[in-house]
Amino acid sequence: MLAFLLLLVLLPLSACRSDKPSKPDVVGDAGQGRQLLARFQCGSCHAIPGVEGAAGTAGPPLTDIGSRSYLAGHLPNDPDMMVRWIVNPRALVPGTTMPAMGVSADDARHMAAYLYTLK
């Protein structure tokens, strides 16, 4: 009987996890995304590991963007939101200094795939 009661108490606790859930996979090619980050000159404003010449300081470094909880300080960091942010940041945060660079949603998915490798 004691074993049964212990099982009832401990079983629900085994389903709880204290570690953060990982970001869902982004449908995109991370290698192509790295090239697109260079082509769109995102490194003019951001430091981006693995992207040649990406050592900008006007925007935040993207060193660990894949493990952050938020984009732009308050947007949930999930793949759909990151794609929307890359395509048209001012639609999400009016007044942001990040400009829309003419990135298509397809290209933004590849860029997000690379950015989520940075943890």
PDB file of C-alpha atoms in Angstrom:
ATOM      1  CA  MET A   1       0.000   0.000   0.000  1.00  0.00           C
ATOM      2  CA  LEU A   2       2.825   2.421   0.856  1.00  0.00           C
ATOM      3  CA  ALA A   3       4.493   1.702  -2.487  1.00  0.00           C
ATOM      4  CA  PHE A   4       1.228   2.465  -4.279  1.00  0.00           C
ATOM      5  CA  LEU A   5       0.850   5.805  -2.451  1.00  0.00           C
ATOM      6  CA  LEU A   6       4.450   6.704  -3.248  1.00  0.00           C
ATOM      7  CA  LEU A   7       3.803   5.912  -6.901  1.00  0.00           C
ATOM      8  CA  LEU A   8       0.745   8.168  -6.912  1.00  0.00           C
ATOM      9  CA  VAL A   9       2.788  11.030  -5.465  1.00  0.00           C
ATOM     10  CA  LEU A  10       5.910  10.602  -7.585  1.00  0.00           C
ATOM     11  CA  LEU A  11       4.346   9.762 -10.954  1.00  0.00           C
ATOM     12  CA  PRO A  12       2.987  13.269 -11.650  1.00  0.00           C
ATOM     13  CA  LEU A  13       6.340  14.769 -10.648  1.00  0.00           C
ATOM     14  CA  SER A  14       8.169  12.670 -13.215  1.00  0.00           C
ATOM     15  CA  ALA A  15       6.252  14.456 -15.976  1.00  0.00           C
ATOM     16  CA  CYS A  16       7.534  17.855 -14.815  1.00  0.00           C
ATOM     17  CA  ARG A  17      10.713  19.147 -16.373  1.00  0.00           C
ATOM     18  CA  SER A  18      12.662  22.111 -15.161  1.00  0.00           C
ATOM     19  CA  ASP A  19      14.797  22.625 -18.253  1.00  0.00           C
ATOM     20  CA  LYS A  20      13.668  25.004 -20.979  1.00  0.00           C
ATOM     21  CA  PRO A  21      11.993  23.485 -24.005  1.00  0.00           C
ATOM     22  CA  SER A  22      14.101  23.690 -27.125  1.00  0.00           C
ATOM     23  CA  LYS A  23      13.045  25.841 -30.041  1.00  0.00           C
ATOM     24  CA  PRO A  24      11.058  23.989 -32.676  1.00  0.00           C
ATOM     25  CA  ASP A  25      12.881  23.126 -35.852  1.00  0.00           C
ATOM     26  CA  VAL A  26      12.742  25.750 -38.563  1.00  0.00           C
ATOM     27  CA  VAL A  27      11.966  24.584 -42.054  1.00  0.00           C
ATOM     28  CA  GLY A  28      14.934  26.077 -43.844  1.00  0.00           C
ATOM     29  CA  ASP A  29      18.519  25.476 -44.860  1.00  0.00           C
ATOM     30  CA  ALA A  30      20.930  26.837 -42.240  1.00  0.00           C
ATOM     31  CA  GLY A  31      23.838  26.937 -44.718  1.00  0.00           C
ATOM     32  CA  GLN A  32      21.832  28.987 -47.161  1.00  0.00           C
ATOM     33  CA  GLY A  33      20.650  31.155 -44.284  1.00  0.00           C
ATOM     34  CA  ARG A  34      24.249  31.954 -43.300  1.00  0.00           C
ATOM     35  CA  GLN A  35      24.950  33.056 -46.884  1.00  0.00           C
ATOM     36  CA  LEU A  36      21.791  35.171 -46.947  1.00  0.00           C
ATOM     37  CA  LEU A  37      22.753  36.900 -43.687  1.00  0.00           C
ATOM     38  CA  ALA A  38      25.998  37.900 -45.407  1.00  0.00           C
ATOM     39  CA  ARG A  39      24.270  38.909 -48.657  1.00  0.00           C
ATOM     40  CA  PHE A  40      21.742  41.124 -46.876  1.00  0.00           C
ATOM     41  CA  GLN A  41      24.624  42.593 -44.836  1.00  0.00           C
ATOM     42  CA  CYS A  42      23.013  41.856 -41.479  1.00  0.00           C
ATOM     43  CA  GLY A  43      26.529  41.967 -40.028  1.00  0.00           C
ATOM     44  CA  SER A  44      26.654  45.702 -40.678  1.00  0.00           C
ATOM     45  CA  CYS A  45      24.589  46.093 -37.519  1.00  0.00           C
ATOM     46  CA  HIS A  46      24.917  42.736 -35.743  1.00  0.00           C
ATOM     47  CA  ALA A  47      27.772  40.497 -34.639  1.00  0.00           C
ATOM     48  CA  ILE A  48      26.854  37.076 -36.033  1.00  0.00           C
ATOM     49  CA  PRO A  49      29.158  34.115 -35.369  1.00  0.00           C
ATOM     50  CA  GLY A  50      30.015  32.189 -38.508  1.00  0.00           C
ATOM     51  CA  VAL A  51      29.094  35.009 -40.890  1.00  0.00           C
ATOM     52  CA  GLU A  52      32.176  36.577 -42.423  1.00  0.00           C
ATOM     53  CA  GLY A  53      32.565  40.261 -41.594  1.00  0.00           C
ATOM     54  CA  ALA A  54      29.515  40.274 -39.304  1.00  0.00           C
ATOM     55  CA  ALA A  55      30.878  42.348 -36.440  1.00  0.00           C
ATOM     56  CA  GLY A  56      28.421  45.240 -36.270  1.00  0.00           C
ATOM     57  CA  THR A  57      27.646  46.931 -32.977  1.00  0.00           C
ATOM     58  CA  ALA A  58      24.622  49.100 -33.857  1.00  0.00           C
ATOM     59  CA  GLY A  59      22.255  46.196 -33.127  1.00  0.00           C
ATOM     60  CA  PRO A  60      22.507  43.502 -30.483  1.00  0.00           C
ATOM     61  CA  PRO A  61      24.921  40.615 -31.044  1.00  0.00           C
ATOM     62  CA  LEU A  62      23.121  37.504 -32.270  1.00  0.00           C
ATOM     63  CA  THR A  63      25.595  35.166 -30.604  1.00  0.00           C
ATOM     64  CA  ASP A  64      22.988  33.186 -28.657  1.00  0.00           C
ATOM     65  CA  ILE A  65      19.772  34.187 -30.413  1.00  0.00           C
ATOM     66  CA  GLY A  66      18.739  30.542 -30.741  1.00  0.00           C
ATOM     67  CA  SER A  67      18.450  30.145 -26.973  1.00  0.00           C
ATOM     68  CA  ARG A  68      16.854  33.484 -26.109  1.00  0.00           C
ATOM     69  CA  SER A  69      13.240  33.637 -24.952  1.00  0.00           C
ATOM     70  CA  TYR A  70      12.432  36.898 -26.710  1.00  0.00           C
ATOM     71  CA  LEU A  71      13.133  38.824 -29.888  1.00  0.00           C
ATOM     72  CA  ALA A  72      13.298  42.619 -29.732  1.00  0.00           C
ATOM     73  CA  GLY A  73      12.863  42.460 -25.968  1.00  0.00           C
ATOM     74  CA  HIS A  74       9.303  41.169 -25.861  1.00  0.00           C
ATOM     75  CA  LEU A  75       8.303  39.106 -28.914  1.00  0.00           C
ATOM     76  CA  PRO A  76       8.229  35.349 -28.290  1.00  0.00           C
ATOM     77  CA  ASN A  77      11.255  33.741 -29.893  1.00  0.00           C
ATOM     78  CA  ASP A  78       9.672  31.096 -32.076  1.00  0.00           C
ATOM     79  CA  PRO A  79      10.347  30.321 -35.749  1.00  0.00           C
ATOM     80  CA  ASP A  80       7.229  31.996 -37.156  1.00  0.00           C
ATOM     81  CA  MET A  81       7.845  35.168 -35.166  1.00  0.00           C
ATOM     82  CA  MET A  82      11.517  35.265 -36.162  1.00  0.00           C
ATOM     83  CA  VAL A  83      10.587  34.975 -39.843  1.00  0.00           C
ATOM     84  CA  ARG A  84       8.028  37.776 -39.469  1.00  0.00           C
ATOM     85  CA  TRP A  85      10.614  39.893 -37.612  1.00  0.00           C
ATOM     86  CA  ILE A  86      13.235  39.443 -40.333  1.00  0.00           C
ATOM     87  CA  VAL A  87      10.750  40.235 -43.121  1.00  0.00           C
ATOM     88  CA  ASN A  88       9.135  43.332 -41.583  1.00  0.00           C
ATOM     89  CA  PRO A  89      10.359  44.318 -38.114  1.00  0.00           C
ATOM     90  CA  ARG A  90       8.479  47.640 -38.019  1.00  0.00           C
ATOM     91  CA  ALA A  91       5.150  45.850 -38.491  1.00  0.00           C
ATOM     92  CA  LEU A  92       5.816  44.113 -35.168  1.00  0.00           C
ATOM     93  CA  VAL A  93       7.614  46.887 -33.288  1.00  0.00           C
ATOM     94  CA  PRO A  94       6.840  50.327 -34.699  1.00  0.00           C
ATOM     95  CA  GLY A  95       9.797  52.643 -34.275  1.00  0.00           C
ATOM     96  CA  THR A  96      12.415  49.902 -34.140  1.00  0.00           C
ATOM     97  CA  THR A  97      15.687  50.884 -35.740  1.00  0.00           C
ATOM     98  CA  MET A  98      15.875  47.551 -37.560  1.00  0.00           C
ATOM     99  CA  PRO A  99      14.902  48.213 -41.174  1.00  0.00           C
ATOM    100  CA  ALA A 100      13.005  45.968 -43.554  1.00  0.00           C
ATOM    101  CA  MET A 101      15.695  44.836 -45.981  1.00  0.00           C
ATOM    102  CA  GLY A 102      13.452  43.308 -48.637  1.00  0.00           C
ATOM    103  CA  VAL A 103      13.950  39.756 -47.360  1.00  0.00           C
ATOM    104  CA  SER A 104      11.308  37.321 -48.624  1.00  0.00           C
ATOM    105  CA  ALA A 105       9.583  34.930 -46.225  1.00  0.00           C
ATOM    106  CA  ASP A 106      11.405  32.011 -47.884  1.00  0.00           C
ATOM    107  CA  ASP A 107      14.803  33.649 -47.406  1.00  0.00           C
ATOM    108  CA  ALA A 108      13.864  34.613 -43.841  1.00  0.00           C
ATOM    109  CA  ARG A 109      13.117  30.939 -43.050  1.00  0.00           C
ATOM    110  CA  HIS A 110      16.644  30.004 -44.153  1.00  0.00           C
ATOM    111  CA  MET A 111      18.101  32.881 -42.148  1.00  0.00           C
ATOM    112  CA  ALA A 112      16.108  31.825 -39.066  1.00  0.00           C
ATOM    113  CA  ALA A 113      17.309  28.232 -39.505  1.00  0.00           C
ATOM    114  CA  TYR A 114      20.895  29.470 -39.244  1.00  0.00           C
ATOM    115  CA  LEU A 115      20.164  31.843 -36.372  1.00  0.00           C
ATOM    116  CA  TYR A 116      18.617  29.001 -34.351  1.00  0.00           C
ATOM    117  CA  THR A 117      21.947  27.166 -34.527  1.00  0.00           C
ATOM    118  CA  LEU A 118      23.467  29.970 -32.434  1.00  0.00           C
ATOM    119  CA  LYS A 119      23.035  28.930 -28.812  1.00  0.00           C
TER     120      LYS A 119
END
